[in-house]
Coordinates of C-alpha atoms and ligand atoms in Angstrom, one line a residue:
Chain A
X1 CA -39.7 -5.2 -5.5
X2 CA -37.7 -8.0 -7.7
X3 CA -35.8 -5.2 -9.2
X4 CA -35.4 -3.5 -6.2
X5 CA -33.6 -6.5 -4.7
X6 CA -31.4 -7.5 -7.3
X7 CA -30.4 -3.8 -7.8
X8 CA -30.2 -3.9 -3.8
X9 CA -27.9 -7.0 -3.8
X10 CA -25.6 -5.8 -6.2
X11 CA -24.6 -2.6 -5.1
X12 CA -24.2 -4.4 -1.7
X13 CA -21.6 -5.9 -2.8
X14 CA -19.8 -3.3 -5.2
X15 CA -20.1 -0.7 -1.8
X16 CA -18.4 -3.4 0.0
X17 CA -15.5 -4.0 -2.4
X18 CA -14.9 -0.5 -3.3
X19 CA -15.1 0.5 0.6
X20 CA -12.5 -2.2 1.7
X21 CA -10.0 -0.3 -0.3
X22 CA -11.0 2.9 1.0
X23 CA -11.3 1.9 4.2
X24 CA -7.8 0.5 4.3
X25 CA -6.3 3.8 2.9
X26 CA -7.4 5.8 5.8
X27 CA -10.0 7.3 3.1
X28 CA -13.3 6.0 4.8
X29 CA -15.1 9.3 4.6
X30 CA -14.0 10.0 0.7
X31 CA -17.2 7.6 -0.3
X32 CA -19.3 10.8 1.5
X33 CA -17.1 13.7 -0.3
X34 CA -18.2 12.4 -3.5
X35 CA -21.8 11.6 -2.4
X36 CA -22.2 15.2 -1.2
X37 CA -20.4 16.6 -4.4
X38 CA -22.8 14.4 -6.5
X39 CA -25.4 16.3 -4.5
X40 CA -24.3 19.3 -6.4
X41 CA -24.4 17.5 -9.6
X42 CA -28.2 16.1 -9.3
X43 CA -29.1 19.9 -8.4
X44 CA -27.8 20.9 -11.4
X45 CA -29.5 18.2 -13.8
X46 CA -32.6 19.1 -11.8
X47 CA -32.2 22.5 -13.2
X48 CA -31.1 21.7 -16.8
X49 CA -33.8 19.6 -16.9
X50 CA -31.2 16.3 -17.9
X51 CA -32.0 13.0 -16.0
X52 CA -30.1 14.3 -12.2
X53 CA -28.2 10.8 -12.0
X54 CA -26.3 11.4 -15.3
X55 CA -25.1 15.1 -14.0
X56 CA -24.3 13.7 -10.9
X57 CA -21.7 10.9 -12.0
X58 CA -20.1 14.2 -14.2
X59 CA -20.1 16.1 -11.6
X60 CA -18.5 13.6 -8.8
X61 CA -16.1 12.0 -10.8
X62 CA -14.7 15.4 -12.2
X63 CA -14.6 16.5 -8.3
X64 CA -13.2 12.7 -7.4
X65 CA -10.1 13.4 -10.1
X66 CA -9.5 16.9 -9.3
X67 CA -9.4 16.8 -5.4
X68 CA -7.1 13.6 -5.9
X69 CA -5.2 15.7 -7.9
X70 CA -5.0 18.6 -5.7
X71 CA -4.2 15.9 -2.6
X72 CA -1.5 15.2 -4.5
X73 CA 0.5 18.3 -5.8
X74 CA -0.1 20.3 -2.8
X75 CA -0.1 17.2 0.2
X76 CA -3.3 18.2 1.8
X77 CA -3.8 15.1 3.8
X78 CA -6.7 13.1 3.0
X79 CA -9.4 14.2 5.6
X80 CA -9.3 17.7 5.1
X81 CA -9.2 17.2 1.1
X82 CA -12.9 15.1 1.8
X83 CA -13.8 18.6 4.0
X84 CA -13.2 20.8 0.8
X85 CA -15.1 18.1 -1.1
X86 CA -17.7 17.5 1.0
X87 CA -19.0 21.0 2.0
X88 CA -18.4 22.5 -1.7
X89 CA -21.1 19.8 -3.3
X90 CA -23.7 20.8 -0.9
X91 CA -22.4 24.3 -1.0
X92 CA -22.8 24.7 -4.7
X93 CA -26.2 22.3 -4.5
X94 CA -27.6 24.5 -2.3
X95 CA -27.2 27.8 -4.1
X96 CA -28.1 26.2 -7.1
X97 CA -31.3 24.8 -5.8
X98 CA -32.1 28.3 -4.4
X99 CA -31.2 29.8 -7.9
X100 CA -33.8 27.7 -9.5
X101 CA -36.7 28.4 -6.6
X102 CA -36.5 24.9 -5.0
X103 CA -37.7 21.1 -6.0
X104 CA -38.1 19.4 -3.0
X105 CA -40.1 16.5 -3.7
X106 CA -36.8 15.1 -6.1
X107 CA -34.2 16.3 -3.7
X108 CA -35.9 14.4 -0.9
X109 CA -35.3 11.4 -3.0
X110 CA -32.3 11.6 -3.8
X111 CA -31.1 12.4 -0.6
X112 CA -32.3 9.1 1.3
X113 CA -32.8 6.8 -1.9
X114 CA -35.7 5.3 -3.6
X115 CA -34.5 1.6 -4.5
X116 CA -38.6 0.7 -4.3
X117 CA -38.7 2.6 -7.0
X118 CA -36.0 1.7 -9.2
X119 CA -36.4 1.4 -13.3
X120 CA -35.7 -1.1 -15.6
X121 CA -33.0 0.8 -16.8
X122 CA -31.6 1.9 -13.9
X123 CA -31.7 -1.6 -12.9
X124 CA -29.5 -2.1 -15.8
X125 CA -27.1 0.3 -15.3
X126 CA -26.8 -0.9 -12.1
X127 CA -26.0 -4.5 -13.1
X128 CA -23.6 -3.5 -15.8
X129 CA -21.6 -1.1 -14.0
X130 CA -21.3 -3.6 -11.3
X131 CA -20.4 -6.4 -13.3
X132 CA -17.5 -3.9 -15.3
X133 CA -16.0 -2.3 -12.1
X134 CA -15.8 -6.3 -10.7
X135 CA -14.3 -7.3 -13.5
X136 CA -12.1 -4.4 -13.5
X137 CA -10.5 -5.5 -9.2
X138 CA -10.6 -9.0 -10.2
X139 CA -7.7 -7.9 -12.7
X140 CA -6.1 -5.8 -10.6
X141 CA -6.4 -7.4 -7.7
X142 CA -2.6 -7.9 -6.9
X143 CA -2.1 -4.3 -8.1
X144 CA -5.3 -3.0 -5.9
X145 CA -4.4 -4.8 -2.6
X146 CA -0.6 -3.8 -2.8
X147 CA -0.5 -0.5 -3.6
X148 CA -3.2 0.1 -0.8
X149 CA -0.9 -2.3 1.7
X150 CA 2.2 -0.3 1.1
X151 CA 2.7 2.4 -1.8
X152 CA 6.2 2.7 -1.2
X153 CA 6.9 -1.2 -2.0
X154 CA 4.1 -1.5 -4.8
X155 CA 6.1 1.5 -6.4
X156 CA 9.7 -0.8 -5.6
X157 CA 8.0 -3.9 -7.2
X158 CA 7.1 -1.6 -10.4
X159 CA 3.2 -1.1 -9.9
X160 CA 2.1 2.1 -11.7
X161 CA 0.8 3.1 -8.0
X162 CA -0.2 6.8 -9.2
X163 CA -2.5 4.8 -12.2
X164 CA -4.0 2.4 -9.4
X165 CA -5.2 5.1 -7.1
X166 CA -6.6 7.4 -9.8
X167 CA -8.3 4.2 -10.8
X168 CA -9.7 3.6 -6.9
X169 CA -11.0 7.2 -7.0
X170 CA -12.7 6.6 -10.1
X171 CA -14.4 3.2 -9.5
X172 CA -15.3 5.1 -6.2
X173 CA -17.2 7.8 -8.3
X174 CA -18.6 5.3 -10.3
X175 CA -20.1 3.3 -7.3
X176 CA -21.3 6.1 -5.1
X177 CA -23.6 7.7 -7.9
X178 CA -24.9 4.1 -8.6
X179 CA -25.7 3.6 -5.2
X180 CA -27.2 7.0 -4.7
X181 CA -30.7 5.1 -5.5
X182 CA -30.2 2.7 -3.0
X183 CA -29.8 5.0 0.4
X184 CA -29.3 8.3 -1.1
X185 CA -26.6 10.6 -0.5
X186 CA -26.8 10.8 3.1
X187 CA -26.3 7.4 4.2
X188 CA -23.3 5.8 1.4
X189 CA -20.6 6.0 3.5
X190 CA -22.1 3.8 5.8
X191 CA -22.3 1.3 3.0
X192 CA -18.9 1.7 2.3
X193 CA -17.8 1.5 6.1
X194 CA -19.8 -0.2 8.6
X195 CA -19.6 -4.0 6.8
X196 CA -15.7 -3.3 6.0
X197 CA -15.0 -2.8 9.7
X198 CA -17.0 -5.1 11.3
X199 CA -15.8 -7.9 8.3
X200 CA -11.9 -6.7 9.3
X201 CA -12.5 -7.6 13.1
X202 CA -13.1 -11.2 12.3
X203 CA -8.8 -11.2 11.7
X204 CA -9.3 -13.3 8.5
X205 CA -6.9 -13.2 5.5
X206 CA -8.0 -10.2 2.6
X207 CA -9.9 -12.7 0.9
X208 CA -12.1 -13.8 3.4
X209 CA -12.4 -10.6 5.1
X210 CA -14.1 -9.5 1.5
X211 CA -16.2 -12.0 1.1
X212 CA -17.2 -11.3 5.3
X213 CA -18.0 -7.4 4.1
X214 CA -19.9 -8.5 1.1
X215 CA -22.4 -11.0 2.9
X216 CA -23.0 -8.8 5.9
X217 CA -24.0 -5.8 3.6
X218 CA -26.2 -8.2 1.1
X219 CA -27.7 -9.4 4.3
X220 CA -28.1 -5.9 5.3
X221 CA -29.7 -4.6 2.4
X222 CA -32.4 -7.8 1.8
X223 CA -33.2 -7.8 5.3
X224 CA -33.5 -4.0 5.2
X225 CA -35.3 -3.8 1.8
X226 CA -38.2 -6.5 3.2
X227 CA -38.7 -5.2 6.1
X228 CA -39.4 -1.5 5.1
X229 CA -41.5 -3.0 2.8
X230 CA -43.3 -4.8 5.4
X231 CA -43.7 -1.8 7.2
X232 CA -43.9 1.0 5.0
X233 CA -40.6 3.1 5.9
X234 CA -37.8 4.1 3.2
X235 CA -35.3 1.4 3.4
X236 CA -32.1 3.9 3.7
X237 CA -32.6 3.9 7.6
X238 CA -33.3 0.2 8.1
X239 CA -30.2 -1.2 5.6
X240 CA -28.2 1.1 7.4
X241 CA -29.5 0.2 11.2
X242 CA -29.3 -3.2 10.6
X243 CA -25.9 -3.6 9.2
X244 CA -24.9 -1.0 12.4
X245 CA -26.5 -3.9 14.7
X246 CA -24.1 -6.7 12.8
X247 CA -20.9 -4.2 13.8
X248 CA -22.5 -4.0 17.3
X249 CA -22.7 -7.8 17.6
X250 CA -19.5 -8.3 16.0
X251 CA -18.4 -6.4 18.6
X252 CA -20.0 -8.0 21.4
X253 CA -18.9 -11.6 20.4
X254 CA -15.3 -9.9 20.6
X255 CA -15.2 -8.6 23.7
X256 CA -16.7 -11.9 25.2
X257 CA -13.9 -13.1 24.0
X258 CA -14.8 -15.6 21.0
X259 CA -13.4 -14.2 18.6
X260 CA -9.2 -14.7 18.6
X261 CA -7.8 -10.9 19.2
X262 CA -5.6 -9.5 16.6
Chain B
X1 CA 31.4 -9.3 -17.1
X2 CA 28.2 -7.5 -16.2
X3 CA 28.0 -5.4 -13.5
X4 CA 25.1 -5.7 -11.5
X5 CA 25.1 -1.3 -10.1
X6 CA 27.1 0.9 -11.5
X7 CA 26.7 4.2 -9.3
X8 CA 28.5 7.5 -10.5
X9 CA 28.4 10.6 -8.7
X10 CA 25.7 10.4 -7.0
X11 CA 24.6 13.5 -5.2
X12 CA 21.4 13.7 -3.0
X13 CA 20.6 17.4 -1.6
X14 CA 17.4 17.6 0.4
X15 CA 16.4 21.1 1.3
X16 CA 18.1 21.0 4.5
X17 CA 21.4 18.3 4.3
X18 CA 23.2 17.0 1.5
X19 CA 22.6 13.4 2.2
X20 CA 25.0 12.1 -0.1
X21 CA 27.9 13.7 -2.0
X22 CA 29.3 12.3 -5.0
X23 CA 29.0 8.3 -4.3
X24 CA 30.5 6.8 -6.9
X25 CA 31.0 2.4 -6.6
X26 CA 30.1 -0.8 -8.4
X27 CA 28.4 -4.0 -7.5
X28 CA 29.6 -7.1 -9.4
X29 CA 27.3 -10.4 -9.2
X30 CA 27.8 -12.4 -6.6
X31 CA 28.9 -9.6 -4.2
X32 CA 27.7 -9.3 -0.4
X33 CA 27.7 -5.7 0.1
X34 CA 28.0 -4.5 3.5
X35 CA 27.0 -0.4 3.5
X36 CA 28.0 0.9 6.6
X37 CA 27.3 4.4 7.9
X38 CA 26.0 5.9 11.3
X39 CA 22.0 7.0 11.5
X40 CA 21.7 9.9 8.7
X41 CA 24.5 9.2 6.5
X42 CA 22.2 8.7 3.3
X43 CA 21.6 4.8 3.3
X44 CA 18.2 4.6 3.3
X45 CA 18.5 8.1 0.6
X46 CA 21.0 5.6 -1.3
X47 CA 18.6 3.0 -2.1
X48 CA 15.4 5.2 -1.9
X49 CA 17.3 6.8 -5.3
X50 CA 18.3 3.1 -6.4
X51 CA 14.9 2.3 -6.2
X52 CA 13.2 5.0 -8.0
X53 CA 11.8 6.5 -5.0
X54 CA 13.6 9.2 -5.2
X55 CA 14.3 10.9 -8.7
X56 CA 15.5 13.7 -7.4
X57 CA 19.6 13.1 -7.8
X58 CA 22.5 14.1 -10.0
X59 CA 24.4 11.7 -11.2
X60 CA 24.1 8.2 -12.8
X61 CA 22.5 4.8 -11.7
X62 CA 22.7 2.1 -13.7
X63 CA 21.6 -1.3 -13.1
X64 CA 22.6 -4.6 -15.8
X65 CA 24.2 -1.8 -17.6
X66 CA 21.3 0.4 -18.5
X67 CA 20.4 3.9 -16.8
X68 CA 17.4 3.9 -14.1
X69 CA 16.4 6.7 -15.6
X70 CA 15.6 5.5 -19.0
X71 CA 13.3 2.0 -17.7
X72 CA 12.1 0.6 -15.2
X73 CA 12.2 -3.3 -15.9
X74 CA 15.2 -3.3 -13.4
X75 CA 12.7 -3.3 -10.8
X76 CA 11.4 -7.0 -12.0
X77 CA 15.1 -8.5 -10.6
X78 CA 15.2 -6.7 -7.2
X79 CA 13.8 -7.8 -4.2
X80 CA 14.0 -5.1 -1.5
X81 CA 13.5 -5.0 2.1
X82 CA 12.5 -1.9 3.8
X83 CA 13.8 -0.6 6.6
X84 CA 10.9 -0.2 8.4
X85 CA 7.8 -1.7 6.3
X86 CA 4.6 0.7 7.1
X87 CA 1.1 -0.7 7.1
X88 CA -2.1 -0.3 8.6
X89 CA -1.8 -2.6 12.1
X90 CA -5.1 -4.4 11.4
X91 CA -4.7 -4.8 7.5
X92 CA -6.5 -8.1 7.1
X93 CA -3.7 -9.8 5.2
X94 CA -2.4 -13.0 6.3
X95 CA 1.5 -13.6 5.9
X96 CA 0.5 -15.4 3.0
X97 CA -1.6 -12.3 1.4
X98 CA 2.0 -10.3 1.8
X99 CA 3.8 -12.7 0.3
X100 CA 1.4 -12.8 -2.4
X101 CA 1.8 -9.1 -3.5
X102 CA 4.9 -9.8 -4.1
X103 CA 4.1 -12.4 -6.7
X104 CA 4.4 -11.7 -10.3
X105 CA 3.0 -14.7 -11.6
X106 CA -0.3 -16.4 -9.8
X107 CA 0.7 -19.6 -11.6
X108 CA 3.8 -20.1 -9.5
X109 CA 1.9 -20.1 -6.4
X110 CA 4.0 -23.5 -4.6
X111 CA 7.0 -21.0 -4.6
X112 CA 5.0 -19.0 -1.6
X113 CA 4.8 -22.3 0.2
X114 CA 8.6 -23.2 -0.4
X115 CA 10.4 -19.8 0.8
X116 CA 7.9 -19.6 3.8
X117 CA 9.4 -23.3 4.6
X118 CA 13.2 -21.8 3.9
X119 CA 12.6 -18.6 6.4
X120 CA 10.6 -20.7 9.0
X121 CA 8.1 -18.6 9.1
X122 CA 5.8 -21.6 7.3
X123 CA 3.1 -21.7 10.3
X124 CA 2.8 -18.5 10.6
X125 CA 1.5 -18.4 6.9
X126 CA -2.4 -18.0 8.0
X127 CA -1.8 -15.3 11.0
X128 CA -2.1 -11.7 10.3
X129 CA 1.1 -9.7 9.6
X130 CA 0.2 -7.1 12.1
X131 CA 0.1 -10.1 15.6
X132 CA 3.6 -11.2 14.2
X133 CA 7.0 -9.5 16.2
X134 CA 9.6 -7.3 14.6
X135 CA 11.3 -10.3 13.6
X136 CA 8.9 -12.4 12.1
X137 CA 7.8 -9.5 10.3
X138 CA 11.4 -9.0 8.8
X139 CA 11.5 -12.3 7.1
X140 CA 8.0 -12.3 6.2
X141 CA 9.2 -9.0 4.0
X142 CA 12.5 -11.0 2.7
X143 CA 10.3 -13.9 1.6
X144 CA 8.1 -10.8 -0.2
X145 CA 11.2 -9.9 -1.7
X146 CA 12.6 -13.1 -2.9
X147 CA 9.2 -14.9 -4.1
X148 CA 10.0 -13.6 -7.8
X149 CA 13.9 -15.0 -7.6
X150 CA 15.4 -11.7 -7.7
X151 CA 19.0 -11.4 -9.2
X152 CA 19.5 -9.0 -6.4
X153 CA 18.2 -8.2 -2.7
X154 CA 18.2 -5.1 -1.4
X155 CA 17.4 -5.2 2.5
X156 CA 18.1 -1.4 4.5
X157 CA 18.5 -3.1 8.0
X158 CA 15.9 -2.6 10.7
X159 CA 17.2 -0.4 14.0
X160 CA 14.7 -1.9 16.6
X161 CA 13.0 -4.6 17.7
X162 CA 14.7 -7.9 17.0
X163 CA 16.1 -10.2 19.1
X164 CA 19.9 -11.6 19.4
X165 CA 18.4 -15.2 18.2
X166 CA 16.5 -13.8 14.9
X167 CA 19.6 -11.6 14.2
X168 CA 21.5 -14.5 13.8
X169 CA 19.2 -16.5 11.8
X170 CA 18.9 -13.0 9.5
X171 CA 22.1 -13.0 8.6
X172 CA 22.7 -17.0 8.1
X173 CA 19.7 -17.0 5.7
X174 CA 21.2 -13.9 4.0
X175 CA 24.5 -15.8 3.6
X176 CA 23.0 -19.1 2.1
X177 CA 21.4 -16.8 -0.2
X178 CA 24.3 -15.4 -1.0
X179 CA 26.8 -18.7 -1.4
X180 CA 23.7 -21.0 -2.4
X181 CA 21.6 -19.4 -4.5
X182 CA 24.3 -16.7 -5.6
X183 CA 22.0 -13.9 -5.3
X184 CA 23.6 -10.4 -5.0
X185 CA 23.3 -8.7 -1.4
X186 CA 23.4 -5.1 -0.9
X187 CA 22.5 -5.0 3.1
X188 CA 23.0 -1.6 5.6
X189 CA 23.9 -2.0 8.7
X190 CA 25.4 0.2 12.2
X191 CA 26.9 -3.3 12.7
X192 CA 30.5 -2.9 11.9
X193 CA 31.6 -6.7 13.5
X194 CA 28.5 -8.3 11.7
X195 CA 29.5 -6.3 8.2
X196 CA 32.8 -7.7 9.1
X197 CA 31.6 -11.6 9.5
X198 CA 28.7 -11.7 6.9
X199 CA 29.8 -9.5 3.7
X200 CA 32.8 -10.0 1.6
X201 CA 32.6 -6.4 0.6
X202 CA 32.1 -2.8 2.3
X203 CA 31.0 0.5 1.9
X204 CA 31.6 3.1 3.9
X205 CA 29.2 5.9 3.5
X206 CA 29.0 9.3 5.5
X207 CA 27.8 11.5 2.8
X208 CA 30.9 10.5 0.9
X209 CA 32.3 7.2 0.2
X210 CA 35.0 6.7 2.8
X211 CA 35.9 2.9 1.4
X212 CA 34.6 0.7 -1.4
X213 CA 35.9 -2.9 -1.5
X214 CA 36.5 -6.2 -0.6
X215 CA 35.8 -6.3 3.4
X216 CA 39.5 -7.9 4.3
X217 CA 40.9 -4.6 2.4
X218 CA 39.2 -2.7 4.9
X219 CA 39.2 -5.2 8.3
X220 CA 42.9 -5.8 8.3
X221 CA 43.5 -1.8 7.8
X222 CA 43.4 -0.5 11.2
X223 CA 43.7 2.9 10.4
X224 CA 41.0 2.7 7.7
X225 CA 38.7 1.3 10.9
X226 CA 39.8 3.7 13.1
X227 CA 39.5 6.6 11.1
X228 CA 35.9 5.7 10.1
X229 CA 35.2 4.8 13.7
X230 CA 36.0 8.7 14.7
X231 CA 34.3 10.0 12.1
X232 CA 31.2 8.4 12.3
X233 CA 31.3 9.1 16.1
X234 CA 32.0 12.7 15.8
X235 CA 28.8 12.4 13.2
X236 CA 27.2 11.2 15.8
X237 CA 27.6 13.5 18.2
X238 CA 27.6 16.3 15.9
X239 CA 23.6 15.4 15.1
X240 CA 22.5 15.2 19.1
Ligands
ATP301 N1 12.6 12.8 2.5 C1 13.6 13.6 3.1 N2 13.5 14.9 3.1 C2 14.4 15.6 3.7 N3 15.5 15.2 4.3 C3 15.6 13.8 4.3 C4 14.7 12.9 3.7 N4 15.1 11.7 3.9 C5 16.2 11.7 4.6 N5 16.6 13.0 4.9 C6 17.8 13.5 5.6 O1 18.9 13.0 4.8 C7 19.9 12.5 5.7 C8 20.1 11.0 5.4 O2 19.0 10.2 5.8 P1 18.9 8.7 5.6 O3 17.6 8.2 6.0 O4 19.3 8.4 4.2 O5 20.0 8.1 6.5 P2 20.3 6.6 7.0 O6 21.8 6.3 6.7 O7 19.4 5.7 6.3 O8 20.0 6.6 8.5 P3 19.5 5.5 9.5 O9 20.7 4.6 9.8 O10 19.0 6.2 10.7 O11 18.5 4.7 8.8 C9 19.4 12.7 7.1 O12 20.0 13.9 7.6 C10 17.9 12.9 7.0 O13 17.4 13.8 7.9
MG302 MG1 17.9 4.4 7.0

């Protein structure tokens, strides 16, 4: 329970931070391409018999790189590059799972996460990875924010813009296999979304709107983790309601009119 | 002494127009270059290729004396202002986030404070870029640009949006820069009379280089006004 908090907590926060760049590039749904793709990867540890998380951040962040890639040299615009993603991890999960006779007791885990369950090691992981790819947009930060505000002018102030976004995609791998655990692969996106845009209708500065996403989804995923354990339901479902309800009320204060428009 | 651009037969050809043909001119420091030239006759292409946008051209840039091509720590003494600066419209970034970016060092943080006092744009500093007008937005992108005291500011002149009263407090902020501070201008503009009052030298570009020099040269020449006048009207028409 301990474990499954602090390992809760923290990718709360690294979804958040990871999202708000996404988000901000029009590339919401990309956090999904590579959970679904990752899919594909944990069938195929599955059937290697090699722990599924480790196949999975292979397999995602070679699919992360190469559809970038692709986005790039052939300008497919970024939601129908996260279609190809998307439907060829489950595609190729899919056949290999039927290859290999079916698991389904794993799958199901992976699919809407198991944070009650989490390992020491995992827990870890988790922590580590974290802390590096924090680290790693703490440095960056000027780089990060402006070459997500405007390519064009991060490029004229001599930011190596093509480096910075392979770098997003990659930290974006990195996070959405770590937080597979947490609410599986059906439900990251939402992680990455739903705090981000309710924390950007608040019309604070980029600082403050961060620190906004990151307390609504630690809220979130506490609140969410306690009370399925209360109740006895996988926690996907509840983090992911409750942090749905914060955008609702978000909402509601702003049409009342409390919030200044923007 | 140095020049600050040295451009030599430059040639642009997109897939469809040759936007510019074999530009050759020089900017020397302290110059407050006026690029005239009717909607499609390269200036934006100009500085997109000045900028390293676009690599894409024959010919030679150079800037302090040393080839675009070869490095890119020219970039570190430009300030440029786009033409029209795109963002998201609800990017959380306050006017003070934008200016930010444009820092290079954190430590000199009081210089945001200071050129958001010299634009007036100081209490706007905590309101979201995407609430502020067209013209607020403008100099919210020159104090970007001139945060890191650039040797040179490149601004490609808005079309729309700003009214007589911030055009006017554009160009005087432009031309303290200029005699103040003695930073290099290169400015486009449709504007012949304002090219004509603010710069003390012109180019006029339609493809080619019609003109290159000091702005009295080409003012008291009648014929040289006249003659660009046509052409770029007959451009003009041409393209609708
Ligand atoms: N990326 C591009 N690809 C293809 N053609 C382009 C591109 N950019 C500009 N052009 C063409 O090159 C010509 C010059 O365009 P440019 O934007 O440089 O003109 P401009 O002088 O800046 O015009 P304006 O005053 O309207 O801003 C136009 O005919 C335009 O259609
Ligand atoms: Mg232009």
């Amino acid at each position: 329970m301990q474990r499954a908090l602090i390992s809760g907590v923290a990718i709360a926060i690294l979804c958040s931070v990871i999202g708000l760049f996404l988000v901000l590039r029009r590339y919401a749904l990309f956090g999904d391409a590579i959970a679904h793709s990752s899919f594909g990867g944990i069938a195929l540890g599955l059937m290697a018999g090699v722990y599924p998380l480790w196949t999975a951040y292979g397999v995602s962040l070679v699919s992360a790189l190469v559809i970038t890639k692709v986005k790039e040299k052939y300008n497919i615009s970024g939601d129908a590059s996260v279609a190809v993603l998307l439907s060829s991890g489950i595609a190729i999960g899919l056949v290999i799972i039927g290859i290999s006779g079916g698991f389904t007791i794993d799958i199901f885990s992976f699919l809407f996460g198991s944070i009650l369950l989490v390992s020491v090691n995992d827990t870890i992981l988790i922590l580590s990875l974290t802390g590096v790819i924090l680290i790693v947009v703490l440095l960056l930060y000027r780089q990060l924010l402006y070459s997500t505000f405007n390519e064009e002018q991060a490029k004229v102030s001599g930011i190596p813009v093509e480096k910075i976004n392979y770098l997003i995609v990659f930290m974006a791998g990195v996070t959405v296999v770590t937080s597979i655990q947490l609410v599986g692969v059906l439900l990251i996106s939402a992680l990455f979304v739903i705090p981000n845009v309710t924390a950007i209708m608040y019309g604070k500065g980029f600082k403050q709107t961060a620190i906004l996403s990151i307390s609504f989804s630690i809220f979130s995923v506490v609140a969410g983790i306690l009370v399925s354990y209360i109740f006895d339901i996988t926690p996907a479902g509840t983090i992911v309601l409750l942090s749905i309800s914060l955008l609702a009320g978000t909402m509601g204060i702003k049409s009342a009119g409390l919030l200044s428009k923007n | 002494m140095l020049n600050i651009v040295e451009i030599e037969h430059l040639t642009v050809q997109y897939p469809d127009v040759k936007a510019l043909d074999d530009v050759s001119f020089t900017v020397n420091k302290g110059d407050f270059l006026g690029i005239i030239g009717p909607n499609g006759a390269g200036k934006s292409t100009l500085f997109a290729s000045m900028l390293g946008l676009n690599t894409k051209y024959k010919g030679k840039i150079k800037f302090f004396g040393q080839d675009i091509r070869k490095s890119k720590d020219y970039l570190k003494e430009i300030g440029y202002v786009p033409q029209k600066p795109i963002f998201e419209k609800n990017f959380p970034a306050t006017v003070n986030d934008v200016v930010q970016m444009g820092l290079r060092q954190e430590s000199d943080a009081n210089k945001i404070d200071e050129i958001l006092q010299q634009l007036w744009i100081h209490e706007l500093s905590k309101r979201r870029i995407g609430e502020l007008s067209g013209g607020q937005q403008q100099r919210v992108f020159i104090a970007k640009a001139l945060v890191n005291n650039p040797k040179l500011l490149i601004l490609d002149e808005p079309i729309t949006g700003i009214d007589q009263q911030s055009i006017e407090l554009f160009y005087s902020i432009l031309r303290e820069l200029n005699s103040k501070q003695k930073i290099t201008i290169i400015w486009s503009s449709h504007d012949l009379d304002a090219v004509n009052q603010h710069a003390n030298h012109v180019a006029c570009l339609n493809r080619k280089l019609f003109f290159h020099g000091e702005s009295d040269e080409f003012f008291e020449n009648d014929e040289l006004v006249k003659q660009y006048s046509e052409a770029s009207m007959q451009e003009h028409m041409h393209h609708h």
